[in-house]
Short mmCIF file of C-alpha atoms in Angstrom, two decimals:
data_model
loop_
_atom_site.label_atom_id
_atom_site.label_comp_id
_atom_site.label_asym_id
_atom_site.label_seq_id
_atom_site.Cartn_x
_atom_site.Cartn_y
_atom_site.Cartn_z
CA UNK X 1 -20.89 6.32 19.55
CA UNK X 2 -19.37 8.73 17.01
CA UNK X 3 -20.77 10.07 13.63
CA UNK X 4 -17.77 10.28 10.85
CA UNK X 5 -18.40 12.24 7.91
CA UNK X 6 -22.15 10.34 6.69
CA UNK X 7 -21.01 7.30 8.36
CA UNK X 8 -23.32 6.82 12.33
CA UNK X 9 -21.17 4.33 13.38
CA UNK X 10 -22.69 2.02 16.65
CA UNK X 11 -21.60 -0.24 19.25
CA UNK X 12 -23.34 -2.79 21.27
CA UNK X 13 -22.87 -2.41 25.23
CA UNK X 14 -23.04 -5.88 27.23
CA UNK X 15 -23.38 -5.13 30.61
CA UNK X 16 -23.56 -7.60 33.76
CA UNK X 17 -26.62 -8.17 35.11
CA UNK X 18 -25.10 -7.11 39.05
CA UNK X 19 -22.40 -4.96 39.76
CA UNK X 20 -22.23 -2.99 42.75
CA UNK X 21 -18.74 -1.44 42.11
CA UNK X 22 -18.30 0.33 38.21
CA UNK X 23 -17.33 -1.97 35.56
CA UNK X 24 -14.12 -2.43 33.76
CA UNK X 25 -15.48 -2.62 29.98
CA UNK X 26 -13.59 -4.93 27.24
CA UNK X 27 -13.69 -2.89 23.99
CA UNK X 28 -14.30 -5.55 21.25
CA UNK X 29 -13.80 -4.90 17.70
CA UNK X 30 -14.37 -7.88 14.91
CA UNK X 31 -12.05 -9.16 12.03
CA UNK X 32 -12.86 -9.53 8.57
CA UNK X 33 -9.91 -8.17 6.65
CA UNK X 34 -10.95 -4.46 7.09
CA UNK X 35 -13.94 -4.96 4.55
CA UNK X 36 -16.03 -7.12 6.56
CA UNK X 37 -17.28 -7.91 9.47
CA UNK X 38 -19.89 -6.10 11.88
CA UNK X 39 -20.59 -5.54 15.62
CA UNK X 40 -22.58 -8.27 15.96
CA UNK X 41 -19.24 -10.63 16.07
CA UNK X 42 -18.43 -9.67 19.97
CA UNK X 43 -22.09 -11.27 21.11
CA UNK X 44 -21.23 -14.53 19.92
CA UNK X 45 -17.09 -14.20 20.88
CA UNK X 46 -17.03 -11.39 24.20
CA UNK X 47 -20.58 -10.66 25.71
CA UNK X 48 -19.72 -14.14 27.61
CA UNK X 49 -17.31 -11.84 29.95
CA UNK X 50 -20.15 -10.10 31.84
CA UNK X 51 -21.35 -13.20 33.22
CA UNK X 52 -17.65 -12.48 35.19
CA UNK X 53 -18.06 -8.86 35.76
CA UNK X 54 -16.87 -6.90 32.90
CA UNK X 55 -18.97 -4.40 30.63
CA UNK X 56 -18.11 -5.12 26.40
CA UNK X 57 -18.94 -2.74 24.32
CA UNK X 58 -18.78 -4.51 20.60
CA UNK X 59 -18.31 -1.81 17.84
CA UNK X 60 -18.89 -1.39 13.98
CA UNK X 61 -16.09 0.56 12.24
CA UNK X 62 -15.46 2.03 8.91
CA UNK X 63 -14.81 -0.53 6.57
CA UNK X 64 -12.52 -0.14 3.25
CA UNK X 65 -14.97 0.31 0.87
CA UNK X 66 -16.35 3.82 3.09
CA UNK X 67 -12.73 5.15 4.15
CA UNK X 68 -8.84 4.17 4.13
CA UNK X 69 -6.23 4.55 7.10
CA UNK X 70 -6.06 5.67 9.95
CA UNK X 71 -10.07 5.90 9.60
CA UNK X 72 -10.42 2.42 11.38
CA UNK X 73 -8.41 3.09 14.14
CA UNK X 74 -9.63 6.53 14.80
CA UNK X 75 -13.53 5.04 15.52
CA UNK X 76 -11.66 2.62 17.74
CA UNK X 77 -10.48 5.57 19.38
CA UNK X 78 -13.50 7.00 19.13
CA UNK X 79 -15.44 4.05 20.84
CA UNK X 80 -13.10 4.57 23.87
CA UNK X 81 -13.48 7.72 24.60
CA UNK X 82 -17.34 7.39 23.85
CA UNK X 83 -17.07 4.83 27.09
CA UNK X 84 -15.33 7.01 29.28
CA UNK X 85 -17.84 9.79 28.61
CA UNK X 86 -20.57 7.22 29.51
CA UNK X 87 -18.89 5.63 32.77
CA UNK X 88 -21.06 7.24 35.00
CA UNK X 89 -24.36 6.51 33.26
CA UNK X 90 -23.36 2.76 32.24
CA UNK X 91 -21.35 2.10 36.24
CA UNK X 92 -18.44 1.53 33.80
CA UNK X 93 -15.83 1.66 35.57
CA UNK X 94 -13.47 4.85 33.40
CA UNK X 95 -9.91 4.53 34.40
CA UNK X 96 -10.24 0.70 33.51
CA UNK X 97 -10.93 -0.19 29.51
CA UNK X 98 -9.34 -3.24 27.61
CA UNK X 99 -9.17 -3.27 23.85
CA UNK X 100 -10.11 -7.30 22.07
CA UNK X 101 -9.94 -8.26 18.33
CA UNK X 102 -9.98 -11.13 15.91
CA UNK X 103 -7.71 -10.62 13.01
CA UNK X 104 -8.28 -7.46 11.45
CA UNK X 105 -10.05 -6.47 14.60
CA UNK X 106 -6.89 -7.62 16.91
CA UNK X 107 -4.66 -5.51 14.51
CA UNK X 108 -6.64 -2.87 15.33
CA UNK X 109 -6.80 -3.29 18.89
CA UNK X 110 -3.33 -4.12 18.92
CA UNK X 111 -2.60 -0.55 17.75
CA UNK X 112 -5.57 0.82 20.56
CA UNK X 113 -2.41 -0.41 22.72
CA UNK X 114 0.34 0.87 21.17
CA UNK X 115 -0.29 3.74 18.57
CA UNK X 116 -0.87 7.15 20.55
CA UNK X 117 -3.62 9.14 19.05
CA UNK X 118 -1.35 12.11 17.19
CA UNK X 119 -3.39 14.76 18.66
CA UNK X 120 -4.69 16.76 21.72
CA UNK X 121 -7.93 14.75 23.12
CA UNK X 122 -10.19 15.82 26.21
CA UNK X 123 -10.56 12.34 26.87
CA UNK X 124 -8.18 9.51 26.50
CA UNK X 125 -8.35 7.03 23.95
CA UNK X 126 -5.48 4.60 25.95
CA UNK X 127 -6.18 1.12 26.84
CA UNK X 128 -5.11 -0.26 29.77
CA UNK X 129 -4.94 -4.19 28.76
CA UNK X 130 -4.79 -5.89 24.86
CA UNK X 131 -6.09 -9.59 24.00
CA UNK X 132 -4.59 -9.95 20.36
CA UNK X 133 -6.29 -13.47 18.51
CA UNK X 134 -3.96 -13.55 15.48
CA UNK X 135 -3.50 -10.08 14.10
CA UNK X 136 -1.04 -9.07 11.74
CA UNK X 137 1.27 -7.09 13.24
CA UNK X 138 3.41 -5.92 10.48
CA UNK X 139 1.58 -5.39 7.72
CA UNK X 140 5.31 -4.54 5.41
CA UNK X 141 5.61 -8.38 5.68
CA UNK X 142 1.97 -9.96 5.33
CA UNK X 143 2.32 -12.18 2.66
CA UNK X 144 -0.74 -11.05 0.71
CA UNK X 145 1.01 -7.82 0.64
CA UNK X 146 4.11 -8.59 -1.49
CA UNK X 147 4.53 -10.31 -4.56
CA UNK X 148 6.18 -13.29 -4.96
CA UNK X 149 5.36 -17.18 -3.68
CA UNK X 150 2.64 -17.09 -6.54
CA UNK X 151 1.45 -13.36 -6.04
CA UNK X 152 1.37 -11.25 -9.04
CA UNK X 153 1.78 -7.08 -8.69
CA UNK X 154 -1.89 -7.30 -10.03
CA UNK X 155 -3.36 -9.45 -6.73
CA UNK X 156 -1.35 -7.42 -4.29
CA UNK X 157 -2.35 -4.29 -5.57
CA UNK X 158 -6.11 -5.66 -4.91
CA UNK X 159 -5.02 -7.09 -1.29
CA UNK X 160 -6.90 -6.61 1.69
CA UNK X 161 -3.48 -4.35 2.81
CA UNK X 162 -3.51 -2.57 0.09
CA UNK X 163 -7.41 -1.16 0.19
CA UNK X 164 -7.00 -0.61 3.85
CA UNK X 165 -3.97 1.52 2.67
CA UNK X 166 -4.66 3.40 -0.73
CA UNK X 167 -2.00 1.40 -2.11
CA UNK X 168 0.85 -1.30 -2.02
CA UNK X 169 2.77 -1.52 1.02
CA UNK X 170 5.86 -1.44 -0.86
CA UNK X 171 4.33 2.38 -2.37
CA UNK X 172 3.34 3.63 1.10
CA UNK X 173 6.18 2.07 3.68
CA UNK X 174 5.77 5.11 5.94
CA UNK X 175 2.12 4.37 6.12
CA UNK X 176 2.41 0.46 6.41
CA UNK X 177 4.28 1.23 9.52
CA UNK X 178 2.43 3.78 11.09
CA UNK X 179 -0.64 1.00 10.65
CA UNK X 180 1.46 -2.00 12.23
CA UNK X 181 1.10 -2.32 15.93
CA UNK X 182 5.41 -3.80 15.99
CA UNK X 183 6.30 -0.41 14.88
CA UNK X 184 4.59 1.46 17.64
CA UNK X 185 5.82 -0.11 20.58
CA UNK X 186 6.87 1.65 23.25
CA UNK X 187 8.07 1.06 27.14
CA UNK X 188 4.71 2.28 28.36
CA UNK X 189 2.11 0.26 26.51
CA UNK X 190 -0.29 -2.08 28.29
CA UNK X 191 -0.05 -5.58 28.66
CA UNK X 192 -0.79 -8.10 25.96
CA UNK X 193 -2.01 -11.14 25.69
CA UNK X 194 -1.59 -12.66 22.41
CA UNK X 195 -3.26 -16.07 20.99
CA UNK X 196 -2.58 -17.88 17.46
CA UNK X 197 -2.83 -20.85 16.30
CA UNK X 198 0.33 -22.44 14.53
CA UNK X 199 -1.74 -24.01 11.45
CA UNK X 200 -3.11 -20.18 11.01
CA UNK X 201 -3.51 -20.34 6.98
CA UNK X 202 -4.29 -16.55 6.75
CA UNK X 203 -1.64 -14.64 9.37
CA UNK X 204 1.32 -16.22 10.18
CA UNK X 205 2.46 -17.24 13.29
CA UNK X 206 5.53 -14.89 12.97
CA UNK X 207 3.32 -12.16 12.90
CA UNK X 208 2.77 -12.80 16.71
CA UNK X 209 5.83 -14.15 17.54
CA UNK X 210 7.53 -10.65 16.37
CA UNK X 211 5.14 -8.77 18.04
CA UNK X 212 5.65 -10.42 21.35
CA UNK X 213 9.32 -10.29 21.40
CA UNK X 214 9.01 -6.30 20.20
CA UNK X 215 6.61 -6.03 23.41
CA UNK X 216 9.15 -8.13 25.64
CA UNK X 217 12.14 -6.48 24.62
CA UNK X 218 10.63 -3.00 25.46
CA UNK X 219 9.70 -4.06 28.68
CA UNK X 220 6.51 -4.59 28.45
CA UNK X 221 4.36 -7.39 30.13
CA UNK X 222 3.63 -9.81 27.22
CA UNK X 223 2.09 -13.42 26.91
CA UNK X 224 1.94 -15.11 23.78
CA UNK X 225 -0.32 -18.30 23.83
CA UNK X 226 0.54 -20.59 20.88
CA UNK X 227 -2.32 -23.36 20.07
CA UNK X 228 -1.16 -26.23 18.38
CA UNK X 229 -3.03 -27.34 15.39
CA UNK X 230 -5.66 -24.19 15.31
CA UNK X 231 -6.21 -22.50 12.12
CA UNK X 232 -7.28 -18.79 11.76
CA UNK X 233 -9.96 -18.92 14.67
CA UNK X 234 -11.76 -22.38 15.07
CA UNK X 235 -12.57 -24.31 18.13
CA UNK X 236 -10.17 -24.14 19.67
CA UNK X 237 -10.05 -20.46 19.96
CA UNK X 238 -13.81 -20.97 21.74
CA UNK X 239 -12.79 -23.59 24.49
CA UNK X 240 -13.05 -23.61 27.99
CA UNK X 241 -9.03 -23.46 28.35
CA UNK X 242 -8.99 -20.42 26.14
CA UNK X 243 -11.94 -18.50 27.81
CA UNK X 244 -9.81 -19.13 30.86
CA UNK X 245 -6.49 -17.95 29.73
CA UNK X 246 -8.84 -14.47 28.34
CA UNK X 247 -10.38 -14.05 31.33
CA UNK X 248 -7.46 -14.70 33.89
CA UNK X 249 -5.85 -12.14 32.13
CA UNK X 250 -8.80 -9.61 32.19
CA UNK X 251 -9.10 -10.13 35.38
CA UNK X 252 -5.42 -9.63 36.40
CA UNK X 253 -5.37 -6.34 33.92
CA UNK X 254 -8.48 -4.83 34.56
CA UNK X 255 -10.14 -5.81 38.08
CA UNK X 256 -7.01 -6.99 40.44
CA UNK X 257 -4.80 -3.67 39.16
CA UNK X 258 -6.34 -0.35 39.38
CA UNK X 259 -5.89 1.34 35.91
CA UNK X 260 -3.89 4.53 35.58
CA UNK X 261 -6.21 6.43 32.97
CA UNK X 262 -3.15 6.38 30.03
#
């Protein structure tokens, strides 16, 4: 979908198997701490949606160990602008595109929702509906990203924050924050759905929490889904009760309300 420096990065495209009317697609980008991870992650945890109608359109982006920030979420921009310019040839339906992560994939699509691209674009890069499944928000407070609680300057200097940045949050602030999706809010961001699990070992719950009361407070439409007892992903992320609360909300976002191409 977009060739960065050496790097021909690709995206799988799940499309329904009927669809008279163009398809609202469900951009889907996988965790793995910025240094994992590939596109292959959205078959097994999106592709379900087009049995319901939607296009998904799973993507690889640069990891850490081939580029730092804002790299990552300039592909992600990247990938929706690559399905705008392929609406007509896919039926994708181009005023309506939804951004979905895991982890270091929702932090990224978190910031698809709420971090403008800084420069002039032919076509948009906005989302029109976020699902968040436990992203950090704030990556100034992620744990692994400040010493103390048994964390020596040596281990947060090799953090997973730290490689996506070039260095310790507490070096780069300016850049910590332009990479955190609750320092990007704004009035006119898309609506959120956000899911985490309160037993969540790796992000914390707060990390959601502050995010949806950042969204709330700015007046935007915000749901935060806590499951009791889940860890970081699991089961119970992959139930029928959570595939309904997803899709409900994809549904409401992306079929019920025409987009408005932001």
């Amino acid at each position: 979908y977009m060739t960065a420096g050496a790097t021909k990065l690709k995206l799988d495209l799940f499309l329904p198997r009927t669809s008279d009317a163009p398809a609202p697609c469900v951009v889907f980008v996988h965790g793995g701490g910025w240094k994992n991870g590939t596109k292959k992650s959205g078959e097994k945890n999106a592709a379900w949606l087009t049995e319901h109608g939607f296009a998904v359109a799973s993507i690889d982006y640069r990891l850490t160990d081939v580029a730092q920030w804002p790299a990552q979420i300039n592909d992600c921009y990247g990938a929706v602008r690559w399905v705008r310019q392929h609406a007509e040839e896919y039926n994708l339906d181009p005023i309506r595109v939804g951004a979905w992560g895991t982890s270091a994939g929702a932090h990224l699509a978190a910031l698809m929702g709420t971090r403008l691209f800084p420069d002039d674009e032919d076509v948009s890069s906005r989302v029109q509906a976020v699902c968040d499944w436990f992203g950090p928000s704030e990556l100034l407070t992620m744990p692994p990203n400040n010493v103390g609680n048994g964390r020596t300057e040596e281990e947060v200097a090799n953090s997973n924050g730290a490689k996506l940045l070039g260095a310790t949050v507490r070096d780069v602030p300016e850049l910590a924050r332009d990479a955190s999706a609750l320092d990007n809010v704004s009035g006119d961001d898309p609506p959120f759905l956000i899911m985490h699990g309160d037993a969540d070992p790796g992000v914390p719950l707060a990390q959601s929490k502050k995010l949806h009361q950042r969204l709330v407070d700015a007046g935007v439409a915000s749901s935060l889904i806590v499951l009791e007892g889940a860890g970081h992903g699991g089961p119970m992320f992959k139930t029928d009760e959570s595939r309904k609360r997803v899709l409900e909300f994809f549904t409401t976002n992306l079929k019920q309300h025409a987009g408005d191409g932001r």
